[in-house]
mmCIF file with all atom_site columns, C-alpha atoms in Angstrom:
data_model
loop_
_atom_site.group_PDB
_atom_site.id
_atom_site.type_symbol
_atom_site.label_atom_id
_atom_site.label_alt_id
_atom_site.label_comp_id
_atom_site.label_asym_id
_atom_site.label_entity_id
_atom_site.label_seq_id
_atom_site.pdbx_PDB_ins_code
_atom_site.Cartn_x
_atom_site.Cartn_y
_atom_site.Cartn_z
_atom_site.occupancy
_atom_site.B_iso_or_equiv
_atom_site.pdbx_formal_charge
_atom_site.auth_seq_id
_atom_site.auth_comp_id
_atom_site.auth_asym_id
_atom_site.auth_atom_id
_atom_site.pdbx_PDB_model_num
ATOM 1   C CA . ASN A 1 1   ? 67.429 -14.124 -13.997 1.00 71.00 ? 482 ASN A CA 1
ATOM 2   C CA . ALA A 1 2   ? 64.275 -12.583 -14.525 1.00 80.00 ? 483 ALA A CA 1
ATOM 3   C CA . GLY A 1 3   ? 63.137 -14.406 -11.352 1.00 92.00 ? 484 GLY A CA 1
ATOM 4   C CA . VAL A 1 4   ? 58.776 -15.169 -11.051 1.00 95.00 ? 485 VAL A CA 1
ATOM 5   C CA . THR A 1 5   ? 57.282 -14.022 -14.694 1.00 95.00 ? 486 THR A CA 1
ATOM 6   C CA . GLN A 1 6   ? 53.647 -13.690 -15.434 1.00 96.00 ? 487 GLN A CA 1
ATOM 7   C CA . THR A 1 7   ? 51.683 -12.780 -19.005 1.00 96.00 ? 488 THR A CA 1
ATOM 8   C CA . PRO A 1 8   ? 50.091 -11.872 -19.665 1.00 96.00 ? 489 PRO A CA 1
ATOM 9   C CA . LYS A 1 9   ? 49.385 -8.420  -17.220 1.00 94.00 ? 490 LYS A CA 1
ATOM 10  C CA . PHE A 1 10  ? 45.858 -7.208  -17.960 1.00 95.00 ? 491 PHE A CA 1
ATOM 11  C CA . ARG A 1 11  ? 43.102 -8.929  -19.250 1.00 96.00 ? 492 ARG A CA 1
ATOM 12  C CA . VAL A 1 12  ? 39.165 -8.446  -19.676 1.00 97.00 ? 493 VAL A CA 1
ATOM 13  C CA . LEU A 1 13  ? 36.868 -11.742 -20.497 1.00 96.00 ? 494 LEU A CA 1
ATOM 14  C CA . LYS A 1 14  ? 33.485 -11.614 -20.444 1.00 97.00 ? 495 LYS A CA 1
ATOM 15  C CA . THR A 1 15  ? 31.630 -14.144 -18.832 1.00 97.00 ? 496 THR A CA 1
ATOM 16  C CA . GLY A 1 16  ? 31.926 -18.243 -19.976 1.00 97.00 ? 497 GLY A CA 1
ATOM 17  C CA . GLN A 1 17  ? 34.599 -17.289 -21.903 1.00 97.00 ? 498 GLN A CA 1
ATOM 18  C CA . SER A 1 18  ? 38.236 -19.498 -21.298 1.00 96.00 ? 499 SER A CA 1
ATOM 19  C CA . MET A 1 19  ? 41.940 -18.282 -20.728 1.00 95.00 ? 500 MET A CA 1
ATOM 20  C CA . THR A 1 20  ? 45.194 -19.432 -19.449 1.00 97.00 ? 501 THR A CA 1
ATOM 21  C CA . LEU A 1 21  ? 47.662 -17.178 -17.049 1.00 97.00 ? 502 LEU A CA 1
ATOM 22  C CA . LEU A 1 22  ? 51.179 -18.703 -17.487 1.00 97.00 ? 503 LEU A CA 1
ATOM 23  C CA . CYS A 1 23  ? 53.817 -18.125 -14.573 1.00 97.00 ? 504 CYS A CA 1
ATOM 24  C CA . ALA A 1 24  ? 57.634 -18.754 -15.655 1.00 97.00 ? 505 ALA A CA 1
ATOM 25  C CA . GLN A 1 25  ? 60.669 -18.937 -12.998 1.00 97.00 ? 506 GLN A CA 1
ATOM 26  C CA . ASP A 1 26  ? 63.521 -19.019 -13.331 1.00 95.00 ? 507 ASP A CA 1
ATOM 27  C CA . MET A 1 27  ? 65.239 -20.339 -10.222 1.00 93.00 ? 508 MET A CA 1
ATOM 28  C CA . ASN A 1 28  ? 64.748 -23.779 -10.875 1.00 93.00 ? 509 ASN A CA 1
ATOM 29  C CA . HIS A 1 29  ? 62.331 -24.302 -8.013  1.00 92.00 ? 510 HIS A CA 1
ATOM 30  C CA . GLU A 1 30  ? 60.178 -27.118 -7.155  1.00 91.00 ? 511 GLU A CA 1
ATOM 31  C CA . TYR A 1 31  ? 57.415 -25.625 -5.787  1.00 91.00 ? 512 TYR A CA 1
ATOM 32  C CA . MET A 1 32  ? 55.369 -23.168 -7.697  1.00 93.00 ? 513 MET A CA 1
ATOM 33  C CA . TYR A 1 33  ? 51.429 -21.526 -6.210  1.00 94.00 ? 514 TYR A CA 1
ATOM 34  C CA . TRP A 1 34  ? 49.080 -19.423 -7.934  1.00 96.00 ? 515 TRP A CA 1
ATOM 35  C CA . TYR A 1 35  ? 46.507 -16.856 -4.908  1.00 95.00 ? 516 TYR A CA 1
ATOM 36  C CA . ARG A 1 36  ? 44.273 -14.731 -5.704  1.00 96.00 ? 517 ARG A CA 1
ATOM 37  C CA . GLN A 1 37  ? 44.091 -11.480 -4.288  1.00 93.00 ? 518 GLN A CA 1
ATOM 38  C CA . ASP A 1 38  ? 41.015 -9.515  -3.484  1.00 92.00 ? 519 ASP A CA 1
ATOM 39  C CA . PRO A 1 39  ? 39.895 -6.327  -1.425  1.00 86.00 ? 520 PRO A CA 1
ATOM 40  C CA . GLY A 1 40  ? 40.369 -6.828  1.899   1.00 83.00 ? 521 GLY A CA 1
ATOM 41  C CA . MET A 1 41  ? 40.801 -10.994 1.940   1.00 85.00 ? 522 MET A CA 1
ATOM 42  C CA . GLY A 1 42  ? 44.870 -10.560 1.376   1.00 86.00 ? 523 GLY A CA 1
ATOM 43  C CA . LEU A 1 43  ? 45.427 -13.390 -0.730  1.00 91.00 ? 524 LEU A CA 1
ATOM 44  C CA . ARG A 1 44  ? 44.169 -17.060 -1.255  1.00 93.00 ? 525 ARG A CA 1
ATOM 45  C CA . LEU A 1 45  ? 45.782 -20.079 -2.355  1.00 92.00 ? 526 LEU A CA 1
ATOM 46  C CA . ILE A 1 46  ? 43.913 -21.296 -5.865  1.00 95.00 ? 527 ILE A CA 1
ATOM 47  C CA . HIS A 1 47  ? 46.119 -24.337 -6.508  1.00 95.00 ? 528 HIS A CA 1
ATOM 48  C CA . TYR A 1 48  ? 50.293 -25.071 -6.053  1.00 92.00 ? 529 TYR A CA 1
ATOM 49  C CA . SER A 1 49  ? 52.969 -27.821 -6.945  1.00 93.00 ? 530 SER A CA 1
ATOM 50  C CA . VAL A 1 50  ? 55.072 -28.830 -5.636  1.00 89.00 ? 531 VAL A CA 1
ATOM 51  C CA . GLY A 1 51  ? 57.376 -30.429 -8.454  1.00 91.00 ? 532 GLY A CA 1
ATOM 52  C CA . GLU A 1 52  ? 57.028 -31.159 -12.940 1.00 93.00 ? 533 GLU A CA 1
ATOM 53  C CA . GLY A 1 53  ? 54.157 -33.030 -13.548 1.00 91.00 ? 534 GLY A CA 1
ATOM 54  C CA . THR A 1 54  ? 52.079 -32.622 -9.771  1.00 93.00 ? 535 THR A CA 1
ATOM 55  C CA . THR A 1 55  ? 49.749 -30.138 -8.772  1.00 94.00 ? 536 THR A CA 1
ATOM 56  C CA . ALA A 1 56  ? 47.196 -30.273 -5.658  1.00 92.00 ? 537 ALA A CA 1
ATOM 57  C CA . LYS A 1 57  ? 44.573 -27.824 -4.553  1.00 92.00 ? 538 LYS A CA 1
ATOM 58  C CA . GLY A 1 58  ? 44.992 -25.230 -2.347  1.00 89.00 ? 539 GLY A CA 1
ATOM 59  C CA . GLU A 1 59  ? 42.119 -23.093 0.035   1.00 88.00 ? 540 GLU A CA 1
ATOM 60  C CA . VAL A 1 60  ? 39.937 -21.916 -3.444  1.00 93.00 ? 541 VAL A CA 1
ATOM 61  C CA . PRO A 1 61  ? 40.666 -24.288 -5.974  1.00 95.00 ? 542 PRO A CA 1
ATOM 62  C CA . ASP A 1 62  ? 37.454 -24.426 -7.351  1.00 96.00 ? 543 ASP A CA 1
ATOM 63  C CA . GLY A 1 63  ? 36.570 -23.008 -10.784 1.00 96.00 ? 544 GLY A CA 1
ATOM 64  C CA . TYR A 1 64  ? 40.435 -23.284 -12.080 1.00 97.00 ? 545 TYR A CA 1
ATOM 65  C CA . ASN A 1 65  ? 42.445 -25.846 -13.369 1.00 96.00 ? 546 ASN A CA 1
ATOM 66  C CA . VAL A 1 66  ? 46.395 -25.812 -13.315 1.00 97.00 ? 547 VAL A CA 1
ATOM 67  C CA . SER A 1 67  ? 48.962 -27.599 -15.123 1.00 97.00 ? 548 SER A CA 1
ATOM 68  C CA . ARG A 1 68  ? 52.928 -28.622 -14.576 1.00 97.00 ? 549 ARG A CA 1
ATOM 69  C CA . LEU A 1 69  ? 54.456 -29.941 -17.793 1.00 94.00 ? 550 LEU A CA 1
ATOM 70  C CA . LYS A 1 70  ? 57.080 -28.018 -17.874 1.00 95.00 ? 551 LYS A CA 1
ATOM 71  C CA . LYS A 1 71  ? 59.419 -27.094 -14.193 1.00 95.00 ? 552 LYS A CA 1
ATOM 72  C CA . GLN A 1 72  ? 59.646 -23.487 -15.001 1.00 96.00 ? 553 GLN A CA 1
ATOM 73  C CA . ASN A 1 73  ? 56.004 -22.654 -15.823 1.00 97.00 ? 554 ASN A CA 1
ATOM 74  C CA . PHE A 1 74  ? 52.861 -23.368 -13.892 1.00 98.00 ? 555 PHE A CA 1
ATOM 75  C CA . LEU A 1 75  ? 49.349 -22.608 -16.137 1.00 98.00 ? 556 LEU A CA 1
ATOM 76  C CA . LEU A 1 76  ? 46.462 -21.895 -14.273 1.00 98.00 ? 557 LEU A CA 1
ATOM 77  C CA . GLY A 1 77  ? 43.334 -22.253 -16.402 1.00 97.00 ? 558 GLY A CA 1
ATOM 78  C CA . LEU A 1 78  ? 39.226 -20.685 -16.629 1.00 96.00 ? 559 LEU A CA 1
ATOM 79  C CA . GLU A 1 79  ? 37.437 -23.045 -18.499 1.00 92.00 ? 560 GLU A CA 1
ATOM 80  C CA . SER A 1 80  ? 34.384 -20.998 -17.888 1.00 96.00 ? 561 SER A CA 1
ATOM 81  C CA . ALA A 1 81  ? 34.843 -17.122 -16.536 1.00 96.00 ? 562 ALA A CA 1
ATOM 82  C CA . ALA A 1 82  ? 32.545 -16.061 -14.285 1.00 97.00 ? 563 ALA A CA 1
ATOM 83  C CA . PRO A 1 83  ? 32.336 -11.921 -12.338 1.00 97.00 ? 564 PRO A CA 1
ATOM 84  C CA . SER A 1 84  ? 33.771 -13.694 -8.614  1.00 96.00 ? 565 SER A CA 1
ATOM 85  C CA . GLN A 1 85  ? 36.953 -14.315 -10.488 1.00 97.00 ? 566 GLN A CA 1
ATOM 86  C CA . THR A 1 86  ? 37.497 -10.489 -11.641 1.00 97.00 ? 567 THR A CA 1
ATOM 87  C CA . SER A 1 87  ? 40.697 -10.606 -9.270  1.00 97.00 ? 568 SER A CA 1
ATOM 88  C CA . VAL A 1 88  ? 44.812 -9.833  -8.913  1.00 95.00 ? 569 VAL A CA 1
ATOM 89  C CA . TYR A 1 89  ? 46.476 -13.255 -9.333  1.00 97.00 ? 570 TYR A CA 1
ATOM 90  C CA . PHE A 1 90  ? 49.798 -13.852 -8.318  1.00 95.00 ? 571 PHE A CA 1
ATOM 91  C CA . CYS A 1 91  ? 52.131 -16.854 -8.703  1.00 96.00 ? 572 CYS A CA 1
ATOM 92  C CA . ALA A 1 92  ? 54.829 -17.398 -6.700  1.00 93.00 ? 573 ALA A CA 1
ATOM 93  C CA . SER A 1 93  ? 58.291 -20.361 -6.451  1.00 93.00 ? 574 SER A CA 1
ATOM 94  C CA . SER A 1 94  ? 60.069 -21.108 -3.588  1.00 90.00 ? 575 SER A CA 1
ATOM 95  C CA . TYR A 1 95  ? 62.916 -24.387 -3.398  1.00 86.00 ? 576 TYR A CA 1
ATOM 96  C CA . LEU A 1 96  ? 61.408 -25.972 -0.737  1.00 77.00 ? 577 LEU A CA 1
ATOM 97  C CA . GLY A 1 97  ? 58.376 -25.543 -0.099  1.00 69.00 ? 578 GLY A CA 1
ATOM 98  C CA . LEU A 1 98  ? 55.968 -23.540 2.916   1.00 62.00 ? 579 LEU A CA 1
ATOM 99  C CA . ALA A 1 99  ? 55.831 -26.095 5.000   1.00 56.00 ? 580 ALA A CA 1
ATOM 100 C CA . ARG A 1 100 ? 59.855 -26.023 4.761   1.00 60.00 ? 581 ARG A CA 1
ATOM 101 C CA . TYR A 1 101 ? 59.785 -22.403 6.218   1.00 66.00 ? 582 TYR A CA 1
ATOM 102 C CA . ASN A 1 102 ? 60.469 -21.178 2.537   1.00 76.00 ? 583 ASN A CA 1
ATOM 103 C CA . GLU A 1 103 ? 60.663 -18.130 1.226   1.00 84.00 ? 584 GLU A CA 1
ATOM 104 C CA . GLN A 1 104 ? 58.527 -17.625 -1.574  1.00 88.00 ? 585 GLN A CA 1
ATOM 105 C CA . PHE A 1 105 ? 59.038 -15.282 -4.622  1.00 91.00 ? 586 PHE A CA 1
ATOM 106 C CA . PHE A 1 106 ? 55.919 -13.628 -6.086  1.00 93.00 ? 587 PHE A CA 1
ATOM 107 C CA . GLY A 1 107 ? 55.425 -12.687 -9.929  1.00 94.00 ? 588 GLY A CA 1
ATOM 108 C CA . PRO A 1 108 ? 54.221 -9.136  -10.138 1.00 92.00 ? 589 PRO A CA 1
ATOM 109 C CA . GLY A 1 109 ? 50.744 -10.030 -11.404 1.00 94.00 ? 590 GLY A CA 1
ATOM 110 C CA . THR A 1 110 ? 47.588 -10.346 -13.511 1.00 96.00 ? 591 THR A CA 1
ATOM 111 C CA . ARG A 1 111 ? 44.568 -8.638  -13.293 1.00 95.00 ? 592 ARG A CA 1
ATOM 112 C CA . LEU A 1 112 ? 41.787 -9.674  -14.816 1.00 97.00 ? 593 LEU A CA 1
ATOM 113 C CA . THR A 1 113 ? 38.502 -8.730  -15.105 1.00 97.00 ? 594 THR A CA 1
ATOM 114 C CA . VAL A 1 114 ? 35.250 -10.970 -15.703 1.00 97.00 ? 595 VAL A CA 1
ATOM 115 C CA . LEU A 1 115 ? 32.401 -8.685  -17.357 1.00 96.00 ? 596 LEU A CA 1
ATOM 116 C CA . ALA B 2 1   ? 40.640 -23.242 11.134  1.00 67.00 ? 192 ALA B CA 1
ATOM 117 C CA . GLN B 2 2   ? 44.181 -21.522 11.261  1.00 72.00 ? 193 GLN B CA 1
ATOM 118 C CA . SER B 2 3   ? 44.087 -17.839 10.912  1.00 84.00 ? 194 SER B CA 1
ATOM 119 C CA . VAL B 2 4   ? 45.389 -14.430 10.877  1.00 91.00 ? 195 VAL B CA 1
ATOM 120 C CA . THR B 2 5   ? 43.915 -11.073 11.634  1.00 94.00 ? 196 THR B CA 1
ATOM 121 C CA . GLN B 2 6   ? 45.909 -7.546  10.727  1.00 96.00 ? 197 GLN B CA 1
ATOM 122 C CA . PRO B 2 7   ? 43.689 -6.055  12.840  1.00 95.00 ? 198 PRO B CA 1
ATOM 123 C CA . ASP B 2 8   ? 44.464 -2.622  11.088  1.00 95.00 ? 199 ASP B CA 1
ATOM 124 C CA . ILE B 2 9   ? 42.995 -2.238  7.587   1.00 94.00 ? 200 ILE B CA 1
ATOM 125 C CA . HIS B 2 10  ? 44.705 1.567   6.929   1.00 96.00 ? 201 HIS B CA 1
ATOM 126 C CA . ILE B 2 11  ? 47.472 3.520   9.147   1.00 97.00 ? 202 ILE B CA 1
ATOM 127 C CA . THR B 2 12  ? 48.600 6.454   8.520   1.00 97.00 ? 203 THR B CA 1
ATOM 128 C CA . VAL B 2 13  ? 51.611 8.112   10.092  1.00 97.00 ? 204 VAL B CA 1
ATOM 129 C CA . SER B 2 14  ? 53.962 10.840  9.401   1.00 97.00 ? 205 SER B CA 1
ATOM 130 C CA . GLU B 2 15  ? 57.587 10.265  7.968   1.00 97.00 ? 206 GLU B CA 1
ATOM 131 C CA . GLY B 2 16  ? 59.994 9.368   10.715  1.00 97.00 ? 207 GLY B CA 1
ATOM 132 C CA . ALA B 2 17  ? 58.084 8.498   13.062  1.00 98.00 ? 208 ALA B CA 1
ATOM 133 C CA . SER B 2 18  ? 57.693 4.823   14.687  1.00 97.00 ? 209 SER B CA 1
ATOM 134 C CA . LEU B 2 19  ? 55.292 2.227   13.091  1.00 97.00 ? 210 LEU B CA 1
ATOM 135 C CA . GLU B 2 20  ? 53.750 -1.209  14.995  1.00 98.00 ? 211 GLU B CA 1
ATOM 136 C CA . LEU B 2 21  ? 51.567 -2.948  12.568  1.00 98.00 ? 212 LEU B CA 1
ATOM 137 C CA . ARG B 2 22  ? 49.364 -6.075  14.516  1.00 98.00 ? 213 ARG B CA 1
ATOM 138 C CA . CYS B 2 23  ? 49.444 -9.591  13.245  1.00 97.00 ? 214 CYS B CA 1
ATOM 139 C CA . ASN B 2 24  ? 47.770 -12.155 15.801  1.00 96.00 ? 215 ASN B CA 1
ATOM 140 C CA . TYR B 2 25  ? 47.544 -15.546 14.809  1.00 92.00 ? 216 TYR B CA 1
ATOM 141 C CA . SER B 2 26  ? 44.997 -18.636 15.693  1.00 88.00 ? 217 SER B CA 1
ATOM 142 C CA . TYR B 2 27  ? 46.627 -21.996 15.277  1.00 77.00 ? 218 TYR B CA 1
ATOM 143 C CA . GLY B 2 28  ? 47.149 -24.948 18.028  1.00 67.00 ? 219 GLY B CA 1
ATOM 144 C CA . ALA B 2 29  ? 51.007 -25.026 17.172  1.00 73.00 ? 220 ALA B CA 1
ATOM 145 C CA . THR B 2 30  ? 54.147 -22.705 16.660  1.00 71.00 ? 221 THR B CA 1
ATOM 146 C CA . PRO B 2 31  ? 53.603 -21.711 13.567  1.00 82.00 ? 222 PRO B CA 1
ATOM 147 C CA . TYR B 2 32  ? 56.380 -20.590 10.977  1.00 87.00 ? 223 TYR B CA 1
ATOM 148 C CA . LEU B 2 33  ? 55.179 -16.342 10.340  1.00 91.00 ? 224 LEU B CA 1
ATOM 149 C CA . PHE B 2 34  ? 55.904 -14.099 8.318   1.00 93.00 ? 225 PHE B CA 1
ATOM 150 C CA . TRP B 2 35  ? 55.926 -10.619 6.843   1.00 96.00 ? 226 TRP B CA 1
ATOM 151 C CA . TYR B 2 36  ? 55.765 -9.173  3.196   1.00 95.00 ? 227 TYR B CA 1
ATOM 152 C CA . VAL B 2 37  ? 55.161 -5.895  1.821   1.00 96.00 ? 228 VAL B CA 1
ATOM 153 C CA . GLN B 2 38  ? 53.870 -4.885  -1.156  1.00 93.00 ? 229 GLN B CA 1
ATOM 154 C CA . SER B 2 39  ? 55.114 -1.917  -3.274  1.00 91.00 ? 230 SER B CA 1
ATOM 155 C CA . PRO B 2 40  ? 51.783 -0.771  -5.750  1.00 85.00 ? 231 PRO B CA 1
ATOM 156 C CA . GLY B 2 41  ? 51.337 -1.952  -9.023  1.00 81.00 ? 232 GLY B CA 1
ATOM 157 C CA . GLN B 2 42  ? 54.264 -4.853  -7.599  1.00 84.00 ? 233 GLN B CA 1
ATOM 158 C CA . GLY B 2 43  ? 54.063 -8.533  -6.378  1.00 86.00 ? 234 GLY B CA 1
ATOM 159 C CA . LEU B 2 44  ? 55.458 -9.868  -3.214  1.00 91.00 ? 235 LEU B CA 1
ATOM 160 C CA . GLN B 2 45  ? 58.810 -9.282  -1.327  1.00 93.00 ? 236 GLN B CA 1
ATOM 161 C CA . LEU B 2 46  ? 59.971 -11.007 2.160   1.00 93.00 ? 237 LEU B CA 1
ATOM 162 C CA . LEU B 2 47  ? 60.916 -8.760  5.139   1.00 96.00 ? 238 LEU B CA 1
ATOM 163 C CA . LEU B 2 48  ? 60.996 -11.229 7.813   1.00 94.00 ? 239 LEU B CA 1
ATOM 164 C CA . LYS B 2 49  ? 60.467 -14.829 9.240   1.00 92.00 ? 240 LYS B CA 1
ATOM 165 C CA . TYR B 2 50  ? 60.214 -16.396 12.177  1.00 90.00 ? 241 TYR B CA 1
ATOM 166 C CA . PHE B 2 51  ? 60.089 -20.242 13.701  1.00 84.00 ? 242 PHE B CA 1
ATOM 167 C CA . SER B 2 52  ? 62.268 -20.967 16.702  1.00 81.00 ? 243 SER B CA 1
ATOM 168 C CA . GLY B 2 53  ? 65.553 -18.399 18.240  1.00 84.00 ? 244 GLY B CA 1
ATOM 169 C CA . ASP B 2 54  ? 65.297 -15.491 19.737  1.00 87.00 ? 245 ASP B CA 1
ATOM 170 C CA . THR B 2 55  ? 61.752 -14.146 19.675  1.00 91.00 ? 246 THR B CA 1
ATOM 171 C CA . LEU B 2 56  ? 63.023 -9.728  17.939  1.00 95.00 ? 247 LEU B CA 1
ATOM 172 C CA . VAL B 2 57  ? 63.530 -11.303 14.287  1.00 95.00 ? 248 VAL B CA 1
ATOM 173 C CA . GLN B 2 58  ? 65.937 -8.450  12.108  1.00 96.00 ? 249 GLN B CA 1
ATOM 174 C CA . GLY B 2 59  ? 64.587 -8.344  8.982   1.00 95.00 ? 250 GLY B CA 1
ATOM 175 C CA . ILE B 2 60  ? 65.486 -6.203  5.243   1.00 95.00 ? 251 ILE B CA 1
ATOM 176 C CA . LYS B 2 61  ? 64.815 -2.542  5.083   1.00 94.00 ? 252 LYS B CA 1
ATOM 177 C CA . GLY B 2 62  ? 64.931 -1.734  9.034   1.00 96.00 ? 253 GLY B CA 1
ATOM 178 C CA . PHE B 2 63  ? 62.107 -3.427  9.766   1.00 97.00 ? 254 PHE B CA 1
ATOM 179 C CA . GLU B 2 64  ? 62.066 -6.186  12.990  1.00 97.00 ? 255 GLU B CA 1
ATOM 180 C CA . ALA B 2 65  ? 59.152 -8.488  14.058  1.00 97.00 ? 256 ALA B CA 1
ATOM 181 C CA . GLU B 2 66  ? 58.692 -9.628  17.593  1.00 96.00 ? 257 GLU B CA 1
ATOM 182 C CA . PHE B 2 67  ? 57.102 -12.551 18.586  1.00 94.00 ? 258 PHE B CA 1
ATOM 183 C CA . LYS B 2 68  ? 54.875 -12.675 21.518  1.00 94.00 ? 259 LYS B CA 1
ATOM 184 C CA . ARG B 2 69  ? 53.461 -16.869 22.251  1.00 90.00 ? 260 ARG B CA 1
ATOM 185 C CA . SER B 2 70  ? 51.566 -15.400 25.101  1.00 91.00 ? 261 SER B CA 1
ATOM 186 C CA . GLN B 2 71  ? 49.361 -13.305 22.939  1.00 93.00 ? 262 GLN B CA 1
ATOM 187 C CA . SER B 2 72  ? 49.092 -14.889 20.000  1.00 92.00 ? 263 SER B CA 1
ATOM 188 C CA . SER B 2 73  ? 51.024 -12.304 17.925  1.00 95.00 ? 264 SER B CA 1
ATOM 189 C CA . PHE B 2 74  ? 53.848 -10.898 15.486  1.00 96.00 ? 265 PHE B CA 1
ATOM 190 C CA . ASN B 2 75  ? 53.599 -7.904  15.494  1.00 98.00 ? 266 ASN B CA 1
ATOM 191 C CA . LEU B 2 76  ? 55.877 -5.526  13.046  1.00 98.00 ? 267 LEU B CA 1
ATOM 192 C CA . ARG B 2 77  ? 57.673 -2.471  13.885  1.00 98.00 ? 268 ARG B CA 1
ATOM 193 C CA . LYS B 2 78  ? 60.449 0.016   12.200  1.00 98.00 ? 269 LYS B CA 1
ATOM 194 C CA . PRO B 2 79  ? 61.728 3.006   14.327  1.00 97.00 ? 270 PRO B CA 1
ATOM 195 C CA . SER B 2 80  ? 62.025 5.341   11.657  1.00 97.00 ? 271 SER B CA 1
ATOM 196 C CA . VAL B 2 81  ? 59.409 5.275   8.540   1.00 97.00 ? 272 VAL B CA 1
ATOM 197 C CA . HIS B 2 82  ? 60.979 6.356   5.515   1.00 96.00 ? 273 HIS B CA 1
ATOM 198 C CA . TRP B 2 83  ? 58.669 7.794   2.635   1.00 95.00 ? 274 TRP B CA 1
ATOM 199 C CA . SER B 2 84  ? 59.374 4.762   0.933   1.00 95.00 ? 275 SER B CA 1
ATOM 200 C CA . ASP B 2 85  ? 58.294 2.515   3.070   1.00 96.00 ? 276 ASP B CA 1
ATOM 201 C CA . ALA B 2 86  ? 54.507 3.482   1.870   1.00 96.00 ? 277 ALA B CA 1
ATOM 202 C CA . ALA B 2 87  ? 53.246 0.251   0.851   1.00 96.00 ? 278 ALA B CA 1
ATOM 203 C CA . GLU B 2 88  ? 50.693 -2.464  1.846   1.00 95.00 ? 279 GLU B CA 1
ATOM 204 C CA . TYR B 2 89  ? 51.820 -5.184  4.523   1.00 97.00 ? 280 TYR B CA 1
ATOM 205 C CA . PHE B 2 90  ? 51.203 -8.497  5.369   1.00 95.00 ? 281 PHE B CA 1
ATOM 206 C CA . CYS B 2 91  ? 51.198 -11.228 7.468   1.00 95.00 ? 282 CYS B CA 1
ATOM 207 C CA . ALA B 2 92  ? 51.225 -14.741 6.136   1.00 92.00 ? 283 ALA B CA 1
ATOM 208 C CA . VAL B 2 93  ? 51.189 -17.961 8.470   1.00 88.00 ? 284 VAL B CA 1
ATOM 209 C CA . GLY B 2 94  ? 52.245 -21.659 7.880   1.00 82.00 ? 285 GLY B CA 1
ATOM 210 C CA . LEU B 2 95  ? 52.635 -24.763 9.628   1.00 72.00 ? 286 LEU B CA 1
ATOM 211 C CA . TYR B 2 96  ? 54.904 -27.343 9.986   1.00 65.00 ? 287 TYR B CA 1
ATOM 212 C CA . ASN B 2 97  ? 54.592 -29.875 7.088   1.00 62.00 ? 288 ASN B CA 1
ATOM 213 C CA . ASN B 2 98  ? 51.289 -27.820 5.799   1.00 67.00 ? 289 ASN B CA 1
ATOM 214 C CA . ASN B 2 99  ? 51.825 -26.033 1.930   1.00 69.00 ? 290 ASN B CA 1
ATOM 215 C CA . ASP B 2 100 ? 48.702 -24.045 3.070   1.00 72.00 ? 291 ASP B CA 1
ATOM 216 C CA . MET B 2 101 ? 49.825 -20.942 3.940   1.00 80.00 ? 292 MET B CA 1
ATOM 217 C CA . ARG B 2 102 ? 47.227 -18.587 5.266   1.00 87.00 ? 293 ARG B CA 1
ATOM 218 C CA . PHE B 2 103 ? 47.750 -14.702 4.729   1.00 91.00 ? 294 PHE B CA 1
ATOM 219 C CA . GLY B 2 104 ? 46.299 -11.861 6.764   1.00 93.00 ? 295 GLY B CA 1
ATOM 220 C CA . ALA B 2 105 ? 44.179 -8.827  4.677   1.00 94.00 ? 296 ALA B CA 1
ATOM 221 C CA . GLY B 2 106 ? 46.717 -6.830  5.051   1.00 95.00 ? 297 GLY B CA 1
ATOM 222 C CA . THR B 2 107 ? 47.233 -3.390  6.352   1.00 96.00 ? 298 THR B CA 1
ATOM 223 C CA . ARG B 2 108 ? 48.117 -0.009  4.085   1.00 96.00 ? 299 ARG B CA 1
ATOM 224 C CA . LEU B 2 109 ? 50.846 2.342   4.972   1.00 97.00 ? 300 LEU B CA 1
ATOM 225 C CA . THR B 2 110 ? 50.133 5.447   4.146   1.00 97.00 ? 301 THR B CA 1
ATOM 226 C CA . VAL B 2 111 ? 53.659 7.870   5.263   1.00 97.00 ? 302 VAL B CA 1
ATOM 227 C CA . LYS B 2 112 ? 52.895 12.175  5.313   1.00 96.00 ? 303 LYS B CA 1
ATOM 228 C CA . PRO B 2 113 ? 55.384 14.307  5.194   1.00 91.00 ? 304 PRO B CA 1
#
């Protein structure tokens, strides 16, 4: 039981390049989330998904796209990376939604640097 | 707009000393309240949570938190800190029927031997 895993762990991009971050969970959770963590700002929700094939915007969605084609996977895409997207990205999942007082399980994070 | 404030960016305590980390929130209703801990290079792990009932909540690793509605606070405490408690601690707040959880900026805890 691996929990929540993220691929890759580290990545360096040049401005304008694109990439996809992969999150996978093996707990059969319906809800999945992408956060970014910046110094002094805590975690901010980018996008989330309430089930296979459904996604919704969070607090800071601009510049990102997501897809949930399979229940266990949640992909975060950057179409044209900008230096402002340099951050640590965390994926999380939960059995029920945040609105139901549910614990989130977090992955180990992906450190992304955009030059 | 909802917000979460952790007034202390960094706290240093001696091993064996007591600890209190502060969290204040701004909401119109009673929110869901969480404390998470993040060890270096790791993801976040839930310490405890509160929605209703007894305002003193027990969590894992010997932590507890007290909800005070009149002060809009949910402070985390531990009577005796261990070196392994050195980490970053995040308070988080959510609302019923709303998937937008807000995290505080975090408090980094250093434990002196």
